């Protein structure tokens, strides 16, 4: 599993986009009109949005409170230090938990049995392998310090015990959230918009209107993305807290 994890770690940045594309593979529906009535689509829309937004909220809070620098070096697992503050006090892999919920949510939103039943289990297997590879590196580097951390904090489940003191003791850095997350946010929001507009014609009945609305959303999100990227590249926005 560690070897498998090291392999997928090299390509994990592209994994999110690839899994997003699988949302549009034809599939049997989870929720059907026969089972849930003519307004069946409200089930995947509401449930999917709740799940996927909860994932981004977890990612956003994690990054805003204490970002973990574990981006790898030369496409291999690497970490500068062992981060145990912020949401990492309550879960060892909150960013991955956020990713899982984001993708599960859009899978439910797309009403795809193929995605939820086949793609998500594969995704969970890949993430488990990556985490085991990361933990192997951290254990070799930090030794007993990492073992103690593992004894205190769950690998996947987020513990809410003492979370209020975590929030009270730290300041949320929204600039860091934007600067670290704007690429993910662009792909995620465009994907959600495409699913809502084109998967559910009940929401916008006229096909031309659907194209116009989607084009407008893409232009708006692209403009916001470009502005944030400009602020980052120009140095006019940094993640330092004054």
CSV table of N, CA and C in Angstrom, one decimal, residues 18-145:
chain,number,residue,atom,x,y,z
A,18,UNK,N,-9.3,14.7,-13.0
A,18,UNK,CA,-9.7,13.5,-13.7
A,18,UNK,C,-11.0,12.9,-13.1
A,19,UNK,N,-11.1,12.9,-11.8
A,19,UNK,CA,-12.3,12.3,-11.1
A,19,UNK,C,-13.5,13.2,-11.4
A,20,UNK,N,-13.3,14.5,-11.6
A,20,UNK,CA,-14.4,15.4,-12.0
A,20,UNK,C,-15.0,15.0,-13.3
A,21,UNK,N,-14.1,14.7,-14.3
A,21,UNK,CA,-14.5,14.4,-15.6
A,21,UNK,C,-15.4,13.1,-15.6
A,22,UNK,N,-15.1,12.2,-14.7
A,22,UNK,CA,-15.9,11.0,-14.6
A,22,UNK,C,-17.4,11.2,-14.2
A,23,UNK,N,-17.6,12.4,-13.7
A,23,UNK,CA,-19.0,12.8,-13.3
A,23,UNK,C,-19.9,12.7,-14.5
A,24,UNK,N,-19.4,13.0,-15.7
A,24,UNK,CA,-20.2,13.1,-16.9
A,24,UNK,C,-20.3,11.8,-17.7
A,25,UNK,N,-19.8,10.7,-17.1
A,25,UNK,CA,-20.0,9.4,-17.7
A,25,UNK,C,-21.4,8.9,-17.6
A,26,UNK,N,-22.1,8.5,-18.6
A,26,UNK,CA,-23.5,8.0,-18.5
A,26,UNK,C,-23.6,7.0,-17.4
A,27,UNK,N,-24.7,7.1,-16.6
A,27,UNK,CA,-24.8,6.2,-15.5
A,27,UNK,C,-26.3,6.0,-15.1
A,28,UNK,N,-26.7,4.9,-14.5
A,28,UNK,CA,-28.0,4.8,-13.9
A,28,UNK,C,-28.1,5.8,-12.7
A,29,UNK,N,-29.3,6.3,-12.5
A,29,UNK,CA,-29.6,7.3,-11.5
A,29,UNK,C,-29.7,6.7,-10.1
A,30,UNK,N,-29.3,7.5,-9.1
A,30,UNK,CA,-29.5,7.1,-7.7
A,30,UNK,C,-31.0,7.4,-7.3
A,31,UNK,N,-31.4,8.6,-7.6
A,31,UNK,CA,-32.8,9.0,-7.3
A,31,UNK,C,-33.6,9.1,-8.7
A,32,UNK,N,-34.7,8.4,-8.7
A,32,UNK,CA,-35.5,8.4,-9.9
A,32,UNK,C,-36.9,8.9,-9.7
A,33,UNK,N,-37.6,9.3,-10.7
A,33,UNK,CA,-38.9,9.8,-10.6
A,33,UNK,C,-39.9,8.7,-10.2
A,34,UNK,N,-39.6,7.5,-10.5
A,34,UNK,CA,-40.5,6.4,-10.1
A,34,UNK,C,-40.4,6.2,-8.6
A,35,UNK,N,-39.3,6.4,-8.0
A,35,UNK,CA,-39.1,6.2,-6.6
A,35,UNK,C,-39.5,7.5,-5.7
A,36,UNK,N,-39.2,8.7,-6.3
A,36,UNK,CA,-39.3,9.9,-5.5
A,36,UNK,C,-40.2,10.9,-6.0
A,37,UNK,N,-40.9,10.6,-7.1
A,37,UNK,CA,-41.9,11.5,-7.6
A,37,UNK,C,-41.4,12.4,-8.6
A,38,UNK,N,-42.2,13.3,-9.2
A,38,UNK,CA,-41.8,14.2,-10.2
A,38,UNK,C,-40.7,15.2,-9.8
A,39,UNK,N,-40.7,15.5,-8.5
A,39,UNK,CA,-39.6,16.4,-8.0
A,39,UNK,C,-38.4,15.6,-7.4
A,40,UNK,N,-38.2,14.5,-8.0
A,40,UNK,CA,-37.1,13.6,-7.6
A,40,UNK,C,-35.7,14.3,-7.6
A,41,UNK,N,-35.5,15.3,-8.5
A,41,UNK,CA,-34.2,15.9,-8.7
A,41,UNK,C,-33.9,16.8,-7.5
A,42,UNK,N,-34.9,17.2,-6.6
A,42,UNK,CA,-34.5,18.0,-5.5
A,42,UNK,C,-33.7,17.2,-4.5
A,43,UNK,N,-33.9,15.9,-4.4
A,43,UNK,CA,-33.1,15.1,-3.5
A,43,UNK,C,-31.6,15.1,-3.8
A,44,UNK,N,-31.1,14.8,-5.1
A,44,UNK,CA,-29.7,14.9,-5.3
A,44,UNK,C,-29.2,16.3,-5.3
A,45,UNK,N,-30.0,17.3,-5.7
A,45,UNK,CA,-29.5,18.7,-5.7
A,45,UNK,C,-29.3,19.2,-4.3
A,46,UNK,N,-30.2,19.0,-3.4
A,46,UNK,CA,-30.1,19.5,-2.0
A,46,UNK,C,-29.0,18.7,-1.3
A,47,UNK,N,-29.2,17.4,-1.3
A,47,UNK,CA,-28.2,16.5,-0.6
A,47,UNK,C,-26.8,16.7,-1.1
A,48,UNK,N,-26.7,16.7,-2.4
A,48,UNK,CA,-25.3,16.8,-3.0
A,48,UNK,C,-24.7,18.1,-2.7
A,49,UNK,N,-25.4,19.2,-2.7
A,49,UNK,CA,-24.9,20.5,-2.4
A,49,UNK,C,-24.4,20.6,-0.9
A,50,UNK,N,-25.3,20.0,-0.1
A,50,UNK,CA,-24.9,20.0,1.4
A,50,UNK,C,-23.6,19.3,1.6
A,51,UNK,N,-23.4,18.1,1.0
A,51,UNK,CA,-22.2,17.3,1.2
A,51,UNK,C,-21.0,18.0,0.6
A,52,UNK,N,-21.1,18.5,-0.6
A,52,UNK,CA,-20.0,19.1,-1.3
A,52,UNK,C,-19.5,20.4,-0.7
A,53,UNK,N,-20.5,21.2,-0.2
A,53,UNK,CA,-20.1,22.5,0.4
A,53,UNK,C,-19.5,22.2,1.8
A,54,UNK,N,-20.0,21.2,2.5
A,54,UNK,CA,-19.4,20.8,3.8
A,54,UNK,C,-17.9,20.4,3.6
A,55,UNK,N,-17.6,19.8,2.5
A,55,UNK,CA,-16.2,19.4,2.2
A,55,UNK,C,-15.4,20.7,2.0
A,56,UNK,N,-15.8,21.6,1.2
A,56,UNK,CA,-15.1,22.9,1.0
A,56,UNK,C,-15.0,23.7,2.3
A,57,UNK,N,-16.0,23.7,3.1
A,57,UNK,CA,-15.9,24.4,4.4
A,57,UNK,C,-14.8,23.8,5.3
A,58,UNK,N,-14.7,22.5,5.3
A,58,UNK,CA,-13.7,21.8,6.1
A,58,UNK,C,-12.3,22.2,5.5
A,59,UNK,N,-12.2,22.1,4.2
A,59,UNK,CA,-10.9,22.5,3.6
A,59,UNK,C,-10.6,24.0,3.9
A,60,UNK,N,-11.6,24.9,3.8
A,60,UNK,CA,-11.3,26.3,4.0
A,60,UNK,C,-10.9,26.6,5.4
A,61,UNK,N,-11.6,26.0,6.4
A,61,UNK,CA,-11.2,26.2,7.8
A,61,UNK,C,-9.9,25.7,8.1
A,62,UNK,N,-9.6,24.5,7.5
A,62,UNK,CA,-8.3,23.9,7.8
A,62,UNK,C,-7.1,24.8,7.3
A,63,UNK,N,-7.3,25.3,6.0
A,63,UNK,CA,-6.2,26.1,5.4
A,63,UNK,C,-6.2,27.4,6.1
A,64,UNK,N,-7.3,28.0,6.5
A,64,UNK,CA,-7.3,29.3,7.1
A,64,UNK,C,-6.7,29.4,8.5
A,65,UNK,N,-6.8,28.2,9.2
A,65,UNK,CA,-6.3,28.2,10.6
A,65,UNK,C,-4.8,27.8,10.6
A,66,UNK,N,-4.5,26.7,10.0
A,66,UNK,CA,-3.1,26.2,10.0
A,66,UNK,C,-2.9,25.3,8.8
A,67,UNK,N,-2.3,25.9,7.8
A,67,UNK,CA,-2.0,25.2,6.5
A,67,UNK,C,-0.8,24.3,6.7
A,68,UNK,N,-1.0,23.1,6.1
A,68,UNK,CA,0.1,22.1,6.2
A,68,UNK,C,0.9,22.1,5.0
A,69,UNK,N,2.2,22.2,5.1
A,69,UNK,CA,3.1,22.2,3.9
A,69,UNK,C,3.5,20.8,3.7
A,70,UNK,N,2.7,20.1,2.9
A,70,UNK,CA,3.1,18.7,2.6
A,70,UNK,C,2.8,18.5,1.1
A,71,UNK,N,3.4,19.4,0.3
A,71,UNK,CA,3.1,19.4,-1.1
A,71,UNK,C,4.1,18.5,-1.9
A,72,UNK,N,5.0,17.9,-1.1
A,72,UNK,CA,6.0,17.0,-1.8
A,72,UNK,C,7.2,17.7,-2.3
A,73,UNK,N,8.2,17.0,-2.6
A,73,UNK,CA,9.4,17.5,-3.2
A,73,UNK,C,9.9,16.5,-4.2
A,74,UNK,N,10.1,17.0,-5.5
A,74,UNK,CA,10.5,16.1,-6.6
A,74,UNK,C,9.4,15.0,-6.7
A,75,UNK,N,8.1,15.3,-6.5
A,75,UNK,CA,7.0,14.4,-6.7
A,75,UNK,C,7.1,13.2,-5.7
A,76,UNK,N,7.7,13.5,-4.6
A,76,UNK,CA,7.8,12.5,-3.5
A,76,UNK,C,7.2,13.1,-2.2
A,77,UNK,N,6.8,12.2,-1.3
A,77,UNK,CA,6.2,12.7,0.0
A,77,UNK,C,7.3,13.5,0.7
A,78,UNK,N,6.9,14.7,1.2
A,78,UNK,CA,7.9,15.5,2.0
A,78,UNK,C,7.1,16.4,2.9
A,79,UNK,N,7.6,16.7,4.1
A,79,UNK,CA,7.0,17.6,5.0
A,79,UNK,C,8.1,18.3,5.8
A,80,UNK,N,7.9,19.7,5.9
A,80,UNK,CA,8.9,20.5,6.6
A,80,UNK,C,8.8,20.3,8.1
A,81,UNK,N,7.6,20.2,8.6
A,81,UNK,CA,7.4,20.0,10.0
A,81,UNK,C,6.1,19.3,10.3
A,82,UNK,N,5.9,18.8,11.5
A,82,UNK,CA,4.7,18.1,11.9
A,82,UNK,C,3.7,19.1,12.4
A,83,UNK,N,2.6,19.4,11.6
A,83,UNK,CA,1.6,20.3,11.9
A,83,UNK,C,0.5,19.6,12.8
A,84,UNK,N,0.3,20.1,14.0
A,84,UNK,CA,-0.7,19.5,14.9
A,84,UNK,C,-1.7,20.6,15.4
A,85,UNK,N,-1.6,21.8,15.0
A,85,UNK,CA,-2.5,22.8,15.4
A,85,UNK,C,-3.7,23.0,14.5
A,86,UNK,N,-4.6,23.9,14.8
A,86,UNK,CA,-5.8,24.1,14.0
A,86,UNK,C,-6.6,22.8,13.9
A,87,UNK,N,-7.2,22.6,12.8
A,87,UNK,CA,-8.1,21.4,12.6
A,87,UNK,C,-7.3,20.1,12.7
A,88,UNK,N,-5.9,20.2,12.5
A,88,UNK,CA,-5.1,19.0,12.6
A,88,UNK,C,-5.0,18.5,14.1
A,89,UNK,N,-5.6,19.3,15.0
A,89,UNK,CA,-5.7,18.8,16.4
A,89,UNK,C,-6.9,17.8,16.5
A,90,UNK,N,-7.8,17.9,15.5
A,90,UNK,CA,-9.0,17.1,15.6
A,90,UNK,C,-9.1,16.0,14.5
A,91,UNK,N,-8.2,16.0,13.5
A,91,UNK,CA,-8.2,15.0,12.5
A,91,UNK,C,-6.8,15.1,11.8
A,92,UNK,N,-6.2,13.9,11.5
A,92,UNK,CA,-4.9,13.9,10.9
A,92,UNK,C,-4.9,14.3,9.4
A,93,UNK,N,-6.0,14.2,8.8
A,93,UNK,CA,-6.1,14.4,7.3
A,93,UNK,C,-7.4,15.2,6.9
A,94,UNK,N,-7.6,16.4,7.5
A,94,UNK,CA,-8.8,17.1,7.3
A,94,UNK,C,-8.9,17.6,5.8
A,95,UNK,N,-7.8,17.9,5.2
A,95,UNK,CA,-7.9,18.3,3.8
A,95,UNK,C,-8.4,17.2,2.9
A,96,UNK,N,-7.9,16.0,3.2
A,96,UNK,CA,-8.3,14.8,2.4
A,96,UNK,C,-9.8,14.5,2.7
A,97,UNK,N,-10.2,14.7,3.9
A,97,UNK,CA,-11.6,14.5,4.3
A,97,UNK,C,-12.5,15.5,3.5
A,98,UNK,N,-12.0,16.7,3.4
A,98,UNK,CA,-12.7,17.7,2.7
A,98,UNK,C,-12.8,17.4,1.2
A,99,UNK,N,-11.7,16.9,0.6
A,99,UNK,CA,-11.7,16.4,-0.8
A,99,UNK,C,-12.7,15.3,-1.0
A,100,UNK,N,-12.7,14.3,-0.1
A,100,UNK,CA,-13.7,13.2,-0.2
A,100,UNK,C,-15.1,13.7,-0.2
A,101,UNK,N,-15.5,14.6,0.7
A,101,UNK,CA,-16.8,15.1,0.8
A,101,UNK,C,-17.2,15.9,-0.4
A,102,UNK,N,-16.2,16.7,-0.9
A,102,UNK,CA,-16.5,17.5,-2.1
A,102,UNK,C,-16.8,16.6,-3.3
A,103,UNK,N,-16.0,15.6,-3.5
A,103,UNK,CA,-16.3,14.7,-4.7
A,103,UNK,C,-17.5,13.8,-4.5
A,104,UNK,N,-17.7,13.3,-3.2
A,104,UNK,CA,-18.9,12.5,-3.0
A,104,UNK,C,-20.2,13.4,-3.2
A,105,UNK,N,-20.1,14.7,-2.8
A,105,UNK,CA,-21.2,15.6,-2.9
A,105,UNK,C,-21.6,15.8,-4.4
A,106,UNK,N,-20.5,16.1,-5.2
A,106,UNK,CA,-20.8,16.3,-6.6
A,106,UNK,C,-21.3,15.0,-7.3
A,107,UNK,N,-20.8,13.8,-6.8
A,107,UNK,CA,-21.3,12.6,-7.3
A,107,UNK,C,-22.8,12.4,-7.0
A,108,UNK,N,-23.2,12.7,-5.8
A,108,UNK,CA,-24.7,12.7,-5.5
A,108,UNK,C,-25.4,13.8,-6.3
A,109,UNK,N,-24.8,14.9,-6.4
A,109,UNK,CA,-25.4,16.0,-7.2
A,109,UNK,C,-25.7,15.6,-8.6
A,110,UNK,N,-24.8,14.9,-9.2
A,110,UNK,CA,-24.9,14.4,-10.6
A,110,UNK,C,-25.9,13.2,-10.7
A,111,UNK,N,-26.3,12.7,-9.5
A,111,UNK,CA,-27.2,11.6,-9.5
A,111,UNK,C,-26.7,10.4,-10.2
A,112,UNK,N,-25.4,10.1,-10.0
A,112,UNK,CA,-24.7,9.1,-10.7
A,112,UNK,C,-24.4,7.9,-9.8
A,113,UNK,N,-25.1,6.8,-10.1
A,113,UNK,CA,-24.8,5.6,-9.3
A,113,UNK,C,-23.4,5.0,-9.6
A,114,UNK,N,-23.0,5.2,-10.9
A,114,UNK,CA,-21.6,4.8,-11.3
A,114,UNK,C,-20.6,5.5,-10.4
A,115,UNK,N,-20.8,6.8,-10.3
A,115,UNK,CA,-19.8,7.6,-9.6
A,115,UNK,C,-19.7,7.3,-8.1
A,116,UNK,N,-20.9,7.3,-7.5
A,116,UNK,CA,-21.0,7.0,-6.0
A,116,UNK,C,-20.6,5.6,-5.7
A,117,UNK,N,-21.0,4.6,-6.6
A,117,UNK,CA,-20.8,3.2,-6.3
A,117,UNK,C,-19.5,2.6,-6.7
A,118,UNK,N,-18.8,3.2,-7.7
A,118,UNK,CA,-17.6,2.7,-8.3
A,118,UNK,C,-16.4,3.7,-8.2
A,119,UNK,N,-16.6,4.9,-8.6
A,119,UNK,CA,-15.5,5.9,-8.6
A,119,UNK,C,-15.1,6.2,-7.2
A,120,UNK,N,-16.1,6.5,-6.3
A,120,UNK,CA,-15.8,6.9,-4.9
A,120,UNK,C,-15.0,5.8,-4.1
A,121,UNK,N,-15.4,4.5,-4.2
A,121,UNK,CA,-14.6,3.5,-3.5
A,121,UNK,C,-13.2,3.4,-4.1
A,122,UNK,N,-13.0,3.6,-5.4
A,122,UNK,CA,-11.7,3.6,-6.0
A,122,UNK,C,-10.9,4.8,-5.4
A,123,UNK,N,-11.5,6.0,-5.3
A,123,UNK,CA,-10.9,7.2,-4.8
A,123,UNK,C,-10.5,7.0,-3.4
A,124,UNK,N,-11.3,6.4,-2.6
A,124,UNK,CA,-11.0,6.1,-1.2
A,124,UNK,C,-9.8,5.2,-1.0
A,125,UNK,N,-9.8,4.2,-1.9
A,125,UNK,CA,-8.6,3.3,-1.9
A,125,UNK,C,-7.3,4.0,-2.2
A,126,UNK,N,-7.4,4.9,-3.2
A,126,UNK,CA,-6.2,5.7,-3.6
A,126,UNK,C,-5.8,6.6,-2.4
A,127,UNK,N,-6.7,7.3,-1.8
A,127,UNK,CA,-6.4,8.2,-0.7
A,127,UNK,C,-5.8,7.4,0.5
A,128,UNK,N,-6.4,6.3,0.8
A,128,UNK,CA,-5.9,5.5,1.9
A,128,UNK,C,-4.4,5.1,1.6
A,129,UNK,N,-4.1,4.7,0.4
A,129,UNK,CA,-2.7,4.4,0.1
A,129,UNK,C,-1.8,5.6,0.2
A,130,UNK,N,-2.3,6.8,-0.3
A,130,UNK,CA,-1.5,8.0,-0.2
A,130,UNK,C,-1.2,8.4,1.3
A,131,UNK,N,-2.2,8.3,2.1
A,131,UNK,CA,-2.1,8.6,3.5
A,131,UNK,C,-1.1,7.6,4.2
A,132,UNK,N,-1.2,6.4,3.9
A,132,UNK,CA,-0.2,5.4,4.5
A,132,UNK,C,1.2,5.7,4.0
A,133,UNK,N,1.4,6.2,2.8
A,133,UNK,CA,2.7,6.5,2.3
A,133,UNK,C,3.2,7.8,3.1
A,134,UNK,N,2.3,8.7,3.3
A,134,UNK,CA,2.7,10.0,4.0
A,134,UNK,C,3.0,9.7,5.5
A,135,UNK,N,2.2,8.8,6.1
A,135,UNK,CA,2.4,8.4,7.5
A,135,UNK,C,3.8,7.7,7.6
A,136,UNK,N,4.1,6.9,6.7
A,136,UNK,CA,5.4,6.2,6.7
A,136,UNK,C,6.5,7.2,6.7
A,137,UNK,N,6.4,8.2,5.8
A,137,UNK,CA,7.5,9.2,5.8
A,137,UNK,C,7.5,10.0,7.1
A,138,UNK,N,6.4,10.4,7.6
A,138,UNK,CA,6.3,11.2,8.9
A,138,UNK,C,6.8,10.4,10.1
A,139,UNK,N,6.5,9.1,10.1
A,139,UNK,CA,7.0,8.3,11.2
A,139,UNK,C,8.5,8.1,11.2
A,140,UNK,N,9.0,8.0,10.0
A,140,UNK,CA,10.5,7.9,9.8
A,140,UNK,C,11.2,9.2,10.2
A,141,UNK,N,10.6,10.3,9.9
A,141,UNK,CA,11.2,11.6,10.1
A,141,UNK,C,11.0,12.1,11.5
A,142,UNK,N,9.8,11.9,12.1
A,142,UNK,CA,9.5,12.5,13.4
A,142,UNK,C,9.4,11.5,14.5
A,143,UNK,N,9.4,10.2,14.2
A,143,UNK,CA,9.5,9.2,15.2
A,143,UNK,C,8.4,9.2,16.2
A,144,UNK,N,8.8,9.2,17.5
A,144,UNK,CA,7.9,9.1,18.6
A,144,UNK,C,6.9,10.3,18.6
A,145,UNK,N,7.4,11.5,18.2
A,145,UNK,CA,6.5,12.7,18.1
A,145,UNK,C,5.3,12.4,17.2
